[in-house]
């Protein structure tokens, strides 16, 4: 939590699913508009960011979802999701966890929210007894890749990932916890 920056972090519950669905789609649109086709973004968001998925992750004992909110009014501005790894390009160990999502709206860039979400994800992963955190990121997302590298992640593989009708190249990163 950071009152100075005007936002706070909290562990999400099923009651946050609709808000998470909204902020997830807004963040994805904001991140990939101009990079991916609009129709692909819309199709991806409809499939990947539905409230049912966030409710399921929030209720799953093997997952952790954190929502970042504006301190005044509790509007969501970012989130992270830790869950069971689904990265076929990497050998998965039972002690691994995947940082499936970590996004903030651009209004929060530079406030320390991204590093705070990452720090919380690391704390949560360690508390769950995990020893390695994995994530996949669009190879062309230089800003995100630089952020992960600054956090200590190292490249361990590559995969292709479907976004709407577009096949994208991803980089797989790992962080030893």
PDB file of C-alpha atoms in Angstrom:
ATOM      1  CA  UNK A   1       0.000   0.000   0.000  1.00  0.00           C
ATOM      2  CA  UNK A   2       1.186   3.520  -0.722  1.00  0.00           C
ATOM      3  CA  UNK A   3      -0.935   6.372   0.538  1.00  0.00           C
ATOM      4  CA  UNK A   4       1.673   8.869  -0.747  1.00  0.00           C
ATOM      5  CA  UNK A   5       1.133   7.682  -4.326  1.00  0.00           C
ATOM      6  CA  UNK A   6      -2.649   7.754  -3.945  1.00  0.00           C
ATOM      7  CA  UNK A   7      -3.220   4.020  -4.431  1.00  0.00           C
ATOM      8  CA  UNK A   8      -3.380   0.881  -2.336  1.00  0.00           C
ATOM      9  CA  UNK A   9      -3.068  -2.854  -2.911  1.00  0.00           C
ATOM     10  CA  UNK A  10      -5.464  -5.472  -1.620  1.00  0.00           C
ATOM     11  CA  UNK A  11      -5.986  -9.166  -2.056  1.00  0.00           C
ATOM     12  CA  UNK A  12      -8.846  -9.626  -4.497  1.00  0.00           C
ATOM     13  CA  UNK A  13     -11.917 -11.690  -3.726  1.00  0.00           C
ATOM     14  CA  UNK A  14     -14.675 -13.002  -5.951  1.00  0.00           C
ATOM     15  CA  UNK A  15     -16.526  -9.718  -5.273  1.00  0.00           C
ATOM     16  CA  UNK A  16     -13.769  -7.886  -7.217  1.00  0.00           C
ATOM     17  CA  UNK A  17     -14.210  -9.998 -10.384  1.00  0.00           C
ATOM     18  CA  UNK A  18     -16.230  -7.456 -12.380  1.00  0.00           C
ATOM     19  CA  UNK A  19     -13.833  -4.624 -11.542  1.00  0.00           C
ATOM     20  CA  UNK A  20     -10.846  -6.815 -12.427  1.00  0.00           C
ATOM     21  CA  UNK A  21     -12.442  -7.760 -15.745  1.00  0.00           C
ATOM     22  CA  UNK A  22     -12.894  -4.081 -16.566  1.00  0.00           C
ATOM     23  CA  UNK A  23      -9.395  -2.951 -15.575  1.00  0.00           C
ATOM     24  CA  UNK A  24      -7.828  -5.980 -17.310  1.00  0.00           C
ATOM     25  CA  UNK A  25      -9.483  -5.106 -20.603  1.00  0.00           C
ATOM     26  CA  UNK A  26      -8.678  -1.405 -20.235  1.00  0.00           C
ATOM     27  CA  UNK A  27      -5.013  -2.155 -19.490  1.00  0.00           C
ATOM     28  CA  UNK A  28      -4.733  -4.591 -22.393  1.00  0.00           C
ATOM     29  CA  UNK A  29      -6.328  -2.118 -24.797  1.00  0.00           C
ATOM     30  CA  UNK A  30      -4.135   0.705 -23.567  1.00  0.00           C
ATOM     31  CA  UNK A  31      -0.984  -1.441 -23.834  1.00  0.00           C
ATOM     32  CA  UNK A  32      -1.594  -2.955 -27.264  1.00  0.00           C
ATOM     33  CA  UNK A  33      -3.613  -0.343 -29.200  1.00  0.00           C
ATOM     34  CA  UNK A  34      -1.518   0.488 -32.236  1.00  0.00           C
ATOM     35  CA  UNK A  35       0.469  -2.743 -31.900  1.00  0.00           C
ATOM     36  CA  UNK A  36      -2.269  -5.333 -32.432  1.00  0.00           C
ATOM     37  CA  UNK A  37      -5.388  -5.085 -34.558  1.00  0.00           C
ATOM     38  CA  UNK A  38      -8.394  -3.646 -32.724  1.00  0.00           C
ATOM     39  CA  UNK A  39     -10.567  -6.669 -33.528  1.00  0.00           C
ATOM     40  CA  UNK A  40      -7.897  -8.990 -32.066  1.00  0.00           C
ATOM     41  CA  UNK A  41      -7.709  -6.908 -28.886  1.00  0.00           C
ATOM     42  CA  UNK A  42     -11.491  -6.968 -28.457  1.00  0.00           C
ATOM     43  CA  UNK A  43     -11.695 -10.732 -29.127  1.00  0.00           C
ATOM     44  CA  UNK A  44      -8.848 -11.423 -26.706  1.00  0.00           C
ATOM     45  CA  UNK A  45     -10.351  -9.279 -23.952  1.00  0.00           C
ATOM     46  CA  UNK A  46     -13.765 -10.935 -24.334  1.00  0.00           C
ATOM     47  CA  UNK A  47     -12.175 -14.366 -23.998  1.00  0.00           C
ATOM     48  CA  UNK A  48      -9.368 -13.783 -21.499  1.00  0.00           C
ATOM     49  CA  UNK A  49     -10.735 -11.070 -19.202  1.00  0.00           C
ATOM     50  CA  UNK A  50     -14.214 -12.218 -18.300  1.00  0.00           C
ATOM     51  CA  UNK A  51     -15.350 -11.887 -14.696  1.00  0.00           C
ATOM     52  CA  UNK A  52     -15.801 -15.669 -14.374  1.00  0.00           C
ATOM     53  CA  UNK A  53     -12.059 -16.173 -14.923  1.00  0.00           C
ATOM     54  CA  UNK A  54     -11.160 -13.597 -12.252  1.00  0.00           C
ATOM     55  CA  UNK A  55     -13.701 -15.073  -9.839  1.00  0.00           C
ATOM     56  CA  UNK A  56     -12.174 -18.515 -10.403  1.00  0.00           C
ATOM     57  CA  UNK A  57      -8.633 -17.258  -9.778  1.00  0.00           C
ATOM     58  CA  UNK A  58      -9.759 -15.381  -6.655  1.00  0.00           C
ATOM     59  CA  UNK A  59     -11.406 -18.515  -5.250  1.00  0.00           C
ATOM     60  CA  UNK A  60      -8.533 -20.858  -6.182  1.00  0.00           C
ATOM     61  CA  UNK A  61      -6.247 -21.679  -3.259  1.00  0.00           C
ATOM     62  CA  UNK A  62      -3.328 -22.119  -5.691  1.00  0.00           C
ATOM     63  CA  UNK A  63      -3.725 -18.595  -7.111  1.00  0.00           C
ATOM     64  CA  UNK A  64      -3.311 -15.079  -5.759  1.00  0.00           C
ATOM     65  CA  UNK A  65      -4.957 -12.019  -7.260  1.00  0.00           C
ATOM     66  CA  UNK A  66      -4.097  -8.508  -6.112  1.00  0.00           C
ATOM     67  CA  UNK A  67      -5.982  -5.417  -7.184  1.00  0.00           C
ATOM     68  CA  UNK A  68      -4.540  -1.905  -7.078  1.00  0.00           C
ATOM     69  CA  UNK A  69      -7.073   0.802  -6.289  1.00  0.00           C
ATOM     70  CA  UNK A  70      -7.076   4.560  -6.127  1.00  0.00           C
ATOM     71  CA  UNK A  71      -7.085   5.326  -2.402  1.00  0.00           C
ATOM     72  CA  UNK A  72     -10.036   7.704  -2.696  1.00  0.00           C
ATOM     73  CA  UNK A  73     -13.018   5.920  -4.201  1.00  0.00           C
ATOM     74  CA  UNK A  74     -11.385   2.504  -4.723  1.00  0.00           C
ATOM     75  CA  UNK A  75     -11.409   2.635  -8.556  1.00  0.00           C
ATOM     76  CA  UNK A  76      -9.215  -0.184  -9.918  1.00  0.00           C
ATOM     77  CA  UNK A  77      -6.049   0.930 -11.739  1.00  0.00           C
ATOM     78  CA  UNK A  78      -4.003  -2.253 -11.883  1.00  0.00           C
ATOM     79  CA  UNK A  79      -3.739  -5.864 -10.812  1.00  0.00           C
ATOM     80  CA  UNK A  80      -1.623  -9.001 -10.752  1.00  0.00           C
ATOM     81  CA  UNK A  81      -2.446 -12.707 -10.986  1.00  0.00           C
ATOM     82  CA  UNK A  82      -0.271 -15.566  -9.749  1.00  0.00           C
ATOM     83  CA  UNK A  83      -1.475 -19.018 -10.751  1.00  0.00           C
ATOM     84  CA  UNK A  84      -0.497 -22.517 -11.822  1.00  0.00           C
ATOM     85  CA  UNK A  85       1.961 -22.286 -14.729  1.00  0.00           C
ATOM     86  CA  UNK A  86       0.696 -22.781 -18.280  1.00  0.00           C
ATOM     87  CA  UNK A  87       3.862 -22.289 -20.289  1.00  0.00           C
ATOM     88  CA  UNK A  88       4.427 -25.291 -22.572  1.00  0.00           C
ATOM     89  CA  UNK A  89       7.809 -23.954 -23.772  1.00  0.00           C
ATOM     90  CA  UNK A  90       9.369 -24.344 -20.304  1.00  0.00           C
ATOM     91  CA  UNK A  91       9.905 -27.377 -18.076  1.00  0.00           C
ATOM     92  CA  UNK A  92       7.619 -26.781 -15.106  1.00  0.00           C
ATOM     93  CA  UNK A  93       8.558 -27.819 -11.581  1.00  0.00           C
ATOM     94  CA  UNK A  94       5.848 -28.294  -8.905  1.00  0.00           C
ATOM     95  CA  UNK A  95       7.440 -25.420  -6.958  1.00  0.00           C
ATOM     96  CA  UNK A  96       6.929 -22.994  -9.883  1.00  0.00           C
ATOM     97  CA  UNK A  97       4.228 -20.369 -10.140  1.00  0.00           C
ATOM     98  CA  UNK A  98       3.314 -18.171 -13.075  1.00  0.00           C
ATOM     99  CA  UNK A  99       2.826 -14.443 -12.881  1.00  0.00           C
ATOM    100  CA  UNK A 100       0.057 -14.704 -15.454  1.00  0.00           C
ATOM    101  CA  UNK A 101      -0.837 -11.023 -15.373  1.00  0.00           C
ATOM    102  CA  UNK A 102       0.581  -7.778 -14.049  1.00  0.00           C
ATOM    103  CA  UNK A 103      -0.775  -4.536 -15.493  1.00  0.00           C
ATOM    104  CA  UNK A 104      -1.353  -0.935 -14.492  1.00  0.00           C
ATOM    105  CA  UNK A 105      -3.176   1.838 -16.285  1.00  0.00           C
ATOM    106  CA  UNK A 106      -0.785   4.441 -17.691  1.00  0.00           C
ATOM    107  CA  UNK A 107      -1.983   7.024 -15.150  1.00  0.00           C
ATOM    108  CA  UNK A 108      -0.154   4.949 -12.519  1.00  0.00           C
ATOM    109  CA  UNK A 109       3.136   4.714 -14.446  1.00  0.00           C
ATOM    110  CA  UNK A 110       5.950   6.283 -12.489  1.00  0.00           C
ATOM    111  CA  UNK A 111       4.134   6.061  -9.144  1.00  0.00           C
ATOM    112  CA  UNK A 112       5.871   2.881  -7.986  1.00  0.00           C
ATOM    113  CA  UNK A 113       2.733   0.793  -8.477  1.00  0.00           C
ATOM    114  CA  UNK A 114       4.351  -1.684 -10.901  1.00  0.00           C
ATOM    115  CA  UNK A 115       7.245  -2.455  -8.548  1.00  0.00           C
ATOM    116  CA  UNK A 116       4.798  -2.652  -5.610  1.00  0.00           C
ATOM    117  CA  UNK A 117       2.612  -5.177  -7.450  1.00  0.00           C
ATOM    118  CA  UNK A 118       5.732  -7.198  -8.308  1.00  0.00           C
ATOM    119  CA  UNK A 119       7.018  -7.066  -4.729  1.00  0.00           C
ATOM    120  CA  UNK A 120       3.640  -8.271  -3.462  1.00  0.00           C
ATOM    121  CA  UNK A 121       3.607 -11.090  -6.033  1.00  0.00           C
ATOM    122  CA  UNK A 122       7.044 -12.214  -4.838  1.00  0.00           C
ATOM    123  CA  UNK A 123       5.938 -12.107  -1.188  1.00  0.00           C
ATOM    124  CA  UNK A 124       2.803 -14.102  -2.054  1.00  0.00           C
ATOM    125  CA  UNK A 125       4.720 -16.673  -4.124  1.00  0.00           C
ATOM    126  CA  UNK A 126       7.228 -17.241  -1.339  1.00  0.00           C
ATOM    127  CA  UNK A 127       4.415 -17.545   1.231  1.00  0.00           C
ATOM    128  CA  UNK A 128       2.905 -20.253  -1.004  1.00  0.00           C
ATOM    129  CA  UNK A 129       6.218 -22.141  -0.870  1.00  0.00           C
ATOM    130  CA  UNK A 130       7.111 -21.446  -4.502  1.00  0.00           C
ATOM    131  CA  UNK A 131      10.754 -21.314  -5.563  1.00  0.00           C
ATOM    132  CA  UNK A 132      10.532 -19.892  -9.082  1.00  0.00           C
ATOM    133  CA  UNK A 133       8.258 -17.363 -10.748  1.00  0.00           C
ATOM    134  CA  UNK A 134       7.679 -17.620 -14.489  1.00  0.00           C
ATOM    135  CA  UNK A 135       5.991 -15.225 -16.895  1.00  0.00           C
ATOM    136  CA  UNK A 136       5.416 -14.762 -20.596  1.00  0.00           C
ATOM    137  CA  UNK A 137       5.535 -11.341 -22.253  1.00  0.00           C
ATOM    138  CA  UNK A 138       5.014 -10.116 -25.795  1.00  0.00           C
ATOM    139  CA  UNK A 139       8.475  -9.937 -27.380  1.00  0.00           C
ATOM    140  CA  UNK A 140       7.713  -6.476 -28.798  1.00  0.00           C
ATOM    141  CA  UNK A 141       6.709  -4.996 -25.434  1.00  0.00           C
ATOM    142  CA  UNK A 142      10.060  -3.370 -24.692  1.00  0.00           C
ATOM    143  CA  UNK A 143       8.758  -1.436 -21.688  1.00  0.00           C
ATOM    144  CA  UNK A 144       7.509  -4.584 -19.936  1.00  0.00           C
ATOM    145  CA  UNK A 145      10.627  -6.571 -20.825  1.00  0.00           C
ATOM    146  CA  UNK A 146      12.861  -3.844 -19.375  1.00  0.00           C
ATOM    147  CA  UNK A 147      10.727  -3.796 -16.213  1.00  0.00           C
ATOM    148  CA  UNK A 148      11.017  -7.580 -15.749  1.00  0.00           C
ATOM    149  CA  UNK A 149      14.751  -7.534 -16.348  1.00  0.00           C
ATOM    150  CA  UNK A 150      15.135  -4.709 -13.817  1.00  0.00           C
ATOM    151  CA  UNK A 151      13.245  -6.900 -11.320  1.00  0.00           C
ATOM    152  CA  UNK A 152      15.807  -9.691 -11.836  1.00  0.00           C
ATOM    153  CA  UNK A 153      13.968 -11.930 -14.313  1.00  0.00           C
ATOM    154  CA  UNK A 154      16.070 -13.765 -16.907  1.00  0.00           C
ATOM    155  CA  UNK A 155      14.991 -15.125 -20.278  1.00  0.00           C
ATOM    156  CA  UNK A 156      14.443 -18.885 -20.229  1.00  0.00           C
ATOM    157  CA  UNK A 157      12.537 -19.533 -23.438  1.00  0.00           C
ATOM    158  CA  UNK A 158      10.105 -18.427 -26.100  1.00  0.00           C
ATOM    159  CA  UNK A 159       6.605 -19.361 -27.172  1.00  0.00           C
ATOM    160  CA  UNK A 160       3.909 -18.247 -29.537  1.00  0.00           C
ATOM    161  CA  UNK A 161       0.661 -16.935 -28.096  1.00  0.00           C
ATOM    162  CA  UNK A 162      -2.672 -16.388 -29.826  1.00  0.00           C
ATOM    163  CA  UNK A 163      -4.313 -12.953 -29.483  1.00  0.00           C
ATOM    164  CA  UNK A 164      -7.538 -12.944 -31.472  1.00  0.00           C
ATOM    165  CA  UNK A 165      -6.509 -14.019 -34.974  1.00  0.00           C
ATOM    166  CA  UNK A 166      -2.867 -12.961 -34.515  1.00  0.00           C
ATOM    167  CA  UNK A 167      -0.077 -15.300 -33.445  1.00  0.00           C
ATOM    168  CA  UNK A 168       2.378 -13.340 -31.297  1.00  0.00           C
ATOM    169  CA  UNK A 169       5.919 -14.160 -30.233  1.00  0.00           C
ATOM    170  CA  UNK A 170       6.449 -14.171 -26.471  1.00  0.00           C
ATOM    171  CA  UNK A 171       9.551 -14.288 -24.307  1.00  0.00           C
ATOM    172  CA  UNK A 172       9.447 -16.496 -21.210  1.00  0.00           C
ATOM    173  CA  UNK A 173      11.200 -15.130 -18.128  1.00  0.00           C
ATOM    174  CA  UNK A 174      12.031 -16.743 -14.786  1.00  0.00           C
ATOM    175  CA  UNK A 175      12.960 -15.405 -11.366  1.00  0.00           C
ATOM    176  CA  UNK A 176      14.427 -17.626  -8.665  1.00  0.00           C
ATOM    177  CA  UNK A 177      12.675 -16.860  -5.397  1.00  0.00           C
TER     178      UNK A 177
END
